[in-house]
mmCIF file of C-alpha atoms in Angstrom:
data_model
loop_
_atom_site.group_PDB
_atom_site.id
_atom_site.type_symbol
_atom_site.label_atom_id
_atom_site.label_comp_id
_atom_site.label_asym_id
_atom_site.label_seq_id
_atom_site.Cartn_x
_atom_site.Cartn_y
_atom_site.Cartn_z
ATOM 1 C CA MET A 1064 -4.905 11.965 13.093
ATOM 2 C CA ARG A 1065 -4.478 8.219 13.508
ATOM 3 C CA ILE A 1066 -5.915 8.357 17.042
ATOM 4 C CA ALA A 1067 -8.943 10.294 15.817
ATOM 5 C CA LEU A 1068 -9.533 7.827 12.980
ATOM 6 C CA SER A 1069 -9.230 4.902 15.368
ATOM 7 C CA ILE A 1070 -11.942 6.429 17.551
ATOM 8 C CA ILE A 1071 -14.212 6.848 14.529
ATOM 9 C CA VAL A 1072 -13.621 3.243 13.516
ATOM 10 C CA SER A 1073 -14.390 2.029 17.028
ATOM 11 C CA ILE A 1074 -17.717 3.841 16.903
ATOM 12 C CA LEU A 1075 -18.541 2.484 13.461
ATOM 13 C CA ILE A 1076 -17.737 -1.133 14.096
ATOM 14 C CA THR A 1077 -19.629 -1.204 17.399
ATOM 15 C CA SER A 1078 -22.713 0.314 15.779
ATOM 16 C CA PRO A 1079 -25.573 -2.104 15.029
ATOM 17 C CA PHE A 1080 -25.337 -0.956 11.414
ATOM 18 C CA GLN A 1081 -21.667 -1.891 11.023
ATOM 19 C CA ALA A 1082 -19.690 -4.994 11.888
ATOM 20 C CA VAL A 1083 -16.112 -6.118 11.452
ATOM 21 C CA SER A 1084 -15.948 -8.514 8.545
ATOM 22 C CA GLN A 1085 -14.799 -11.960 9.592
ATOM 23 C CA LYS A 1086 -14.573 -13.450 6.124
ATOM 24 C CA TYR A 1087 -10.790 -13.078 5.901
ATOM 25 C CA ARG A 1088 -9.904 -14.167 9.426
ATOM 26 C CA ASN A 1089 -7.645 -17.230 9.594
ATOM 27 C CA LYS A 1090 -7.935 -17.683 5.821
ATOM 28 C CA GLU A 1091 -4.859 -18.391 3.694
ATOM 29 C CA VAL A 1092 -4.237 -15.626 1.173
ATOM 30 C CA SER A 1093 -1.844 -15.504 -1.792
ATOM 31 C CA LEU A 1094 -0.487 -12.486 -3.634
ATOM 32 C CA ILE A 1095 -0.957 -12.551 -7.415
ATOM 33 C CA SER A 1096 0.514 -9.148 -8.298
ATOM 34 C CA PHE A 1097 1.934 -6.010 -6.721
ATOM 35 C CA ASN A 1098 2.112 -2.988 -9.004
ATOM 36 C CA ILE A 1099 3.773 0.318 -8.171
ATOM 37 C CA SER A 1100 3.270 3.472 -10.211
ATOM 38 C CA ILE A 1101 5.131 6.691 -9.456
ATOM 39 C CA HIS A 1102 4.261 9.989 -11.122
ATOM 40 C CA PRO A 1103 7.194 11.265 -13.250
ATOM 41 C CA ASP A 1104 7.549 14.481 -11.224
ATOM 42 C CA THR A 1105 7.576 12.554 -7.970
ATOM 43 C CA LYS A 1106 10.023 9.971 -9.334
ATOM 44 C CA LYS A 1107 12.333 12.752 -10.501
ATOM 45 C CA TYR A 1108 12.330 14.207 -6.995
ATOM 46 C CA ILE A 1109 13.107 10.838 -5.385
ATOM 47 C CA ASP A 1110 15.768 10.027 -7.989
ATOM 48 C CA GLN A 1111 18.019 12.756 -6.584
ATOM 49 C CA PHE A 1112 18.563 10.448 -3.587
ATOM 50 C CA GLU A 1113 19.396 7.401 -5.699
ATOM 51 C CA SER A 1114 22.781 6.960 -4.035
ATOM 52 C CA HIS A 1115 21.035 6.096 -0.755
ATOM 53 C CA PHE A 1116 19.565 2.922 -2.257
ATOM 54 C CA GLN A 1117 21.470 -0.331 -2.576
ATOM 55 C CA ALA A 1118 22.071 -1.755 -6.029
ATOM 56 C CA VAL A 1119 19.930 -4.655 -7.230
ATOM 57 C CA LYS A 1120 21.091 -7.701 -9.179
ATOM 58 C CA ASN A 1121 18.403 -7.572 -11.860
ATOM 59 C CA VAL A 1122 19.415 -5.034 -14.516
ATOM 60 C CA ASN A 1123 15.752 -4.596 -15.436
ATOM 61 C CA ALA A 1124 14.812 -3.541 -11.910
ATOM 62 C CA ASP A 1125 14.775 0.001 -10.530
ATOM 63 C CA LYS A 1126 16.538 -0.004 -7.170
ATOM 64 C CA ILE A 1127 14.255 2.688 -5.744
ATOM 65 C CA ILE A 1128 11.089 0.830 -6.685
ATOM 66 C CA SER A 1129 12.686 -2.382 -5.446
ATOM 67 C CA LYS A 1130 13.188 -0.950 -1.967
ATOM 68 C CA ILE A 1131 9.742 0.641 -1.856
ATOM 69 C CA LYS A 1132 8.167 -2.648 -2.867
ATOM 70 C CA GLU A 1133 10.130 -4.644 -0.305
ATOM 71 C CA GLN A 1134 9.332 -2.319 2.595
ATOM 72 C CA ALA A 1135 5.715 -1.691 1.619
ATOM 73 C CA TRP A 1136 5.000 -5.404 1.274
ATOM 74 C CA GLY A 1137 6.524 -6.173 4.663
ATOM 75 C CA SER A 1138 4.440 -3.466 6.314
ATOM 76 C CA LEU A 1139 1.283 -4.561 4.495
ATOM 77 C CA VAL A 1140 1.727 -8.210 5.472
ATOM 78 C CA ASP A 1141 2.113 -7.250 9.136
ATOM 79 C CA SER A 1142 -1.028 -5.117 9.011
ATOM 80 C CA LEU A 1143 -3.196 -7.646 7.170
ATOM 81 C CA GLN A 1144 -2.189 -10.438 9.539
ATOM 82 C CA GLN A 1145 -2.474 -8.448 12.761
ATOM 83 C CA GLU A 1146 -5.469 -6.229 11.995
ATOM 84 C CA ILE A 1147 -7.514 -8.360 9.590
ATOM 85 C CA GLY A 1148 -6.424 -11.841 10.658
ATOM 86 C CA MET A 1149 -5.343 -13.012 7.209
ATOM 87 C CA VAL A 1150 -2.738 -15.738 6.862
ATOM 88 C CA ILE A 1151 -0.492 -14.324 4.135
ATOM 89 C CA LEU A 1152 1.429 -17.020 2.292
ATOM 90 C CA PRO A 1153 5.010 -16.412 1.057
ATOM 91 C CA ILE A 1154 5.318 -14.724 -2.341
ATOM 92 C CA SER A 1155 7.102 -17.861 -3.551
ATOM 93 C CA THR A 1156 4.038 -20.035 -2.856
ATOM 94 C CA PHE A 1157 3.340 -20.735 -6.540
ATOM 95 C CA GLY A 1158 6.933 -21.766 -7.189
ATOM 96 C CA SER A 1159 7.871 -22.091 -10.861
ATOM 97 C CA LYS A 1160 4.266 -22.491 -11.989
ATOM 98 C CA ILE A 1161 3.850 -18.743 -12.556
ATOM 99 C CA GLY A 1162 5.829 -15.755 -13.772
ATOM 100 C CA TYR A 1163 7.424 -13.139 -11.549
ATOM 101 C CA ASP A 1164 8.195 -9.467 -12.090
ATOM 102 C CA ALA A 1165 11.661 -7.900 -12.033
ATOM 103 C CA TYR A 1166 11.419 -7.682 -8.232
ATOM 104 C CA ASN A 1167 10.592 -11.386 -7.708
ATOM 105 C CA PHE A 1168 6.955 -10.712 -6.867
ATOM 106 C CA PRO A 1169 4.196 -12.871 -8.397
ATOM 107 C CA ASP A 1170 2.800 -11.660 -11.705
ATOM 108 C CA VAL A 1171 -0.101 -13.921 -12.628
ATOM 109 C CA ASN A 1172 -3.739 -13.360 -13.587
ATOM 110 C CA ILE A 1173 -6.468 -14.451 -11.222
ATOM 111 C CA SER A 1174 -7.779 -17.266 -13.421
ATOM 112 C CA LYS A 1175 -4.433 -19.056 -13.545
ATOM 113 C CA ALA A 1176 -3.789 -18.448 -9.853
ATOM 114 C CA GLN A 1177 -7.105 -20.096 -9.002
ATOM 115 C CA ARG A 1178 -6.343 -23.099 -11.195
ATOM 116 C CA ILE A 1179 -3.016 -23.875 -9.583
ATOM 117 C CA GLY A 1180 -3.467 -22.423 -6.100
ATOM 118 C CA TYR A 1181 -5.243 -23.598 -2.973
ATOM 119 C CA SER A 1182 -5.809 -20.308 -1.147
ATOM 120 C CA LYS A 1183 -9.190 -19.077 0.051
ATOM 121 C CA PHE A 1184 -8.434 -15.583 -1.288
ATOM 122 C CA TYR A 1185 -6.020 -13.900 -3.701
ATOM 123 C CA LEU A 1186 -4.673 -10.359 -3.501
ATOM 124 C CA LYS A 1187 -3.838 -7.805 -6.164
ATOM 125 C CA ILE A 1188 -2.021 -4.772 -4.778
ATOM 126 C CA ASP A 1189 -1.668 -1.394 -6.500
ATOM 127 C CA LEU A 1190 0.448 1.334 -4.916
ATOM 128 C CA GLY A 1191 0.439 4.801 -6.453
ATOM 129 C CA ILE A 1192 2.739 7.671 -5.479
ATOM 130 C CA GLY A 1193 2.186 11.099 -6.965
ATOM 131 C CA PRO A 1194 0.690 14.587 -6.688
ATOM 132 C CA GLU A 1195 -2.874 13.568 -7.464
ATOM 133 C CA VAL A 1196 -5.786 14.763 -5.379
ATOM 134 C CA ILE A 1197 -6.505 12.326 -2.583
ATOM 135 C CA THR A 1198 -9.053 9.729 -3.625
ATOM 136 C CA ASN A 1199 -12.569 10.104 -2.252
ATOM 137 C CA GLN A 1200 -12.787 6.333 -1.864
ATOM 138 C CA SER A 1201 -10.432 6.236 1.082
ATOM 139 C CA PHE A 1202 -11.658 6.298 4.672
ATOM 140 C CA LYS A 1203 -9.596 9.355 5.516
ATOM 141 C CA SER A 1204 -10.851 11.536 2.671
ATOM 142 C CA LYS A 1205 -14.436 10.864 3.700
ATOM 143 C CA ASN A 1206 -13.789 11.996 7.259
ATOM 144 C CA ASP A 1207 -11.118 14.726 7.036
ATOM 145 C CA SER A 1208 -12.286 18.004 5.512
ATOM 146 C CA THR A 1209 -8.856 19.634 5.879
ATOM 147 C CA LEU A 1210 -7.357 17.775 2.921
ATOM 148 C CA GLN A 1211 -6.889 20.056 -0.071
ATOM 149 C CA LYS A 1212 -4.602 20.558 -3.018
ATOM 150 C CA GLN A 1213 -1.937 23.281 -2.856
ATOM 151 C CA LYS A 1214 -0.095 25.048 -5.657
ATOM 152 C CA LEU A 1215 3.507 23.977 -5.893
ATOM 153 C CA LYS A 1216 6.583 25.758 -7.177
ATOM 154 C CA GLU A 1217 9.006 24.092 -9.542
ATOM 155 C CA GLY A 1218 11.015 21.429 -7.746
ATOM 156 C CA GLU A 1219 8.465 21.049 -4.967
ATOM 157 C CA ILE A 1220 6.205 18.082 -4.342
ATOM 158 C CA LYS A 1221 3.496 17.228 -1.856
ATOM 159 C CA PRO A 1222 3.015 13.540 -2.535
ATOM 160 C CA VAL A 1223 -0.051 11.428 -2.032
ATOM 161 C CA VAL A 1224 0.238 7.673 -1.597
ATOM 162 C CA THR A 1225 -2.756 5.579 -2.621
ATOM 163 C CA LEU A 1226 -3.009 1.864 -1.898
ATOM 164 C CA THR A 1227 -5.658 -0.351 -3.487
ATOM 165 C CA ILE A 1228 -6.185 -3.888 -2.225
ATOM 166 C CA THR A 1229 -8.311 -6.065 -4.506
ATOM 167 C CA CYS A 1230 -9.418 -9.403 -3.050
ATOM 168 C CA TYR A 1231 -10.549 -12.320 -5.186
ATOM 169 C CA PRO A 1232 -12.271 -15.530 -4.028
ATOM 170 C CA ALA A 1233 -11.032 -19.075 -4.576
ATOM 171 C CA ASN A 1234 -13.404 -19.341 -7.543
ATOM 172 C CA GLY A 1235 -14.624 -16.626 -9.896
ATOM 173 C CA ILE A 1236 -12.973 -13.524 -11.313
ATOM 174 C CA ILE A 1237 -15.274 -10.978 -9.672
ATOM 175 C CA PRO A 1238 -13.553 -9.381 -6.639
ATOM 176 C CA VAL A 1239 -15.148 -9.920 -3.249
ATOM 177 C CA GLY A 1240 -13.671 -6.660 -2.029
ATOM 178 C CA LYS A 1241 -11.750 -3.601 -3.156
ATOM 179 C CA TYR A 1242 -10.293 -1.419 -0.444
ATOM 180 C CA VAL A 1243 -8.555 1.926 -0.901
ATOM 181 C CA GLY A 1244 -6.305 3.733 1.534
ATOM 182 C CA SER A 1245 -4.461 7.005 1.070
ATOM 183 C CA ALA A 1246 -2.152 9.419 2.823
ATOM 184 C CA GLN A 1247 -0.943 12.901 1.965
ATOM 185 C CA ALA A 1248 2.305 14.573 3.018
ATOM 186 C CA SER A 1249 1.844 16.955 5.935
ATOM 187 C CA THR A 1250 3.982 19.639 4.288
ATOM 188 C CA ILE A 1251 5.390 20.501 0.886
ATOM 189 C CA TRP A 1252 8.699 18.774 0.230
ATOM 190 C CA SER A 1253 11.145 21.283 -1.185
ATOM 191 C CA SER A 1254 14.481 20.602 0.473
ATOM 192 C CA GLU A 1255 17.153 18.293 -0.849
ATOM 193 C CA SER A 1256 17.416 16.512 2.475
ATOM 194 C CA PRO A 1257 17.337 12.706 2.245
ATOM 195 C CA SER A 1258 15.345 12.645 5.496
ATOM 196 C CA ILE A 1259 12.224 11.904 3.426
ATOM 197 C CA LEU A 1260 13.727 8.416 3.054
ATOM 198 C CA ASP A 1261 13.791 7.759 6.802
ATOM 199 C CA GLY A 1262 12.198 4.418 7.574
ATOM 200 C CA LEU A 1263 12.703 3.304 3.987
ATOM 201 C CA VAL A 1264 16.492 3.098 3.708
ATOM 202 C CA ASN A 1265 17.200 3.126 7.450
ATOM 203 C CA THR A 1266 15.474 2.393 10.761
ATOM 204 C CA ASN A 1267 14.580 6.001 11.607
ATOM 205 C CA SER A 1268 10.843 5.439 11.348
ATOM 206 C CA LYS A 1269 8.479 8.416 11.632
ATOM 207 C CA THR A 1270 4.707 8.794 11.748
ATOM 208 C CA ASP A 1271 4.309 12.500 10.997
ATOM 209 C CA MET A 1272 3.644 12.225 7.235
ATOM 210 C CA SER A 1273 7.024 13.825 6.520
ATOM 211 C CA THR A 1274 8.592 10.732 4.958
ATOM 212 C CA LEU A 1275 7.686 8.438 2.101
ATOM 213 C CA MET A 1276 7.526 5.376 4.340
ATOM 214 C CA SER A 1277 5.244 7.090 6.843
ATOM 215 C CA LEU A 1278 2.867 7.889 3.969
ATOM 216 C CA ILE A 1279 2.941 4.272 2.809
ATOM 217 C CA ASN A 1280 2.260 3.016 6.325
ATOM 218 C CA GLU A 1281 -0.609 5.460 6.765
ATOM 219 C CA ALA A 1282 -2.155 4.429 3.441
ATOM 220 C CA ILE A 1283 -1.955 0.807 4.590
ATOM 221 C CA PHE A 1284 -3.599 1.747 7.888
ATOM 222 C CA ASP A 1285 -6.340 3.604 6.009
ATOM 223 C CA ALA A 1286 -6.986 0.637 3.718
ATOM 224 C CA THR A 1287 -7.255 -1.809 6.613
ATOM 225 C CA ILE A 1288 -9.831 0.474 8.228
ATOM 226 C CA ASN A 1289 -11.882 0.215 5.052
ATOM 227 C CA MET A 1290 -11.558 -3.564 5.167
ATOM 228 C CA GLN A 1291 -13.046 -3.600 8.653
ATOM 229 C CA ILE A 1292 -16.060 -1.371 8.026
ATOM 230 C CA LYS A 1293 -17.133 -2.481 4.549
#
């Protein structure tokens, strides 16, 4: 699937009607917030593997969300820098001038970030994990007619990961871009095998949409495609 999408993107961005946006290239970018929402049914399924996650120091933090956030952010930074050309500043860039969430990620509104920051752009990241129908805003959903919702039995899930990247300018609260990427599990998850955590809690990375981390990575890939063709 990724190869096919890459071919489509190559056609689109070489067309006279489409061009790769250069506005983010070599520009310093700061994160202002990173929100993760997990559907209760999906969270319940993942919670059965709680013992595979390391404890966190902050008593107000969920160790599963903590690990997802850490790994997803690392993957997203790599993609935005390599594929889009952004210069992503450390999440500690604002220092003590702003507040941080329970996972030590920035939690500041765009107006304040612009007043105290010096970046050319600011990012707000929203990551959703759940059984919802794949969003029609993503690149993949517009070009893959095989995606469809299936009925699930009790205890089964077929998760969808949706990533939304909202970009703000150095001045003004109106976003200059909002890019959505999504990925859906290739099969229904019904076993109690912790293999769905491969790549998240270990180094056994996969790309077949059978693990949570592979879904996150694919959603990131999908979102960066949207950034290049919009």
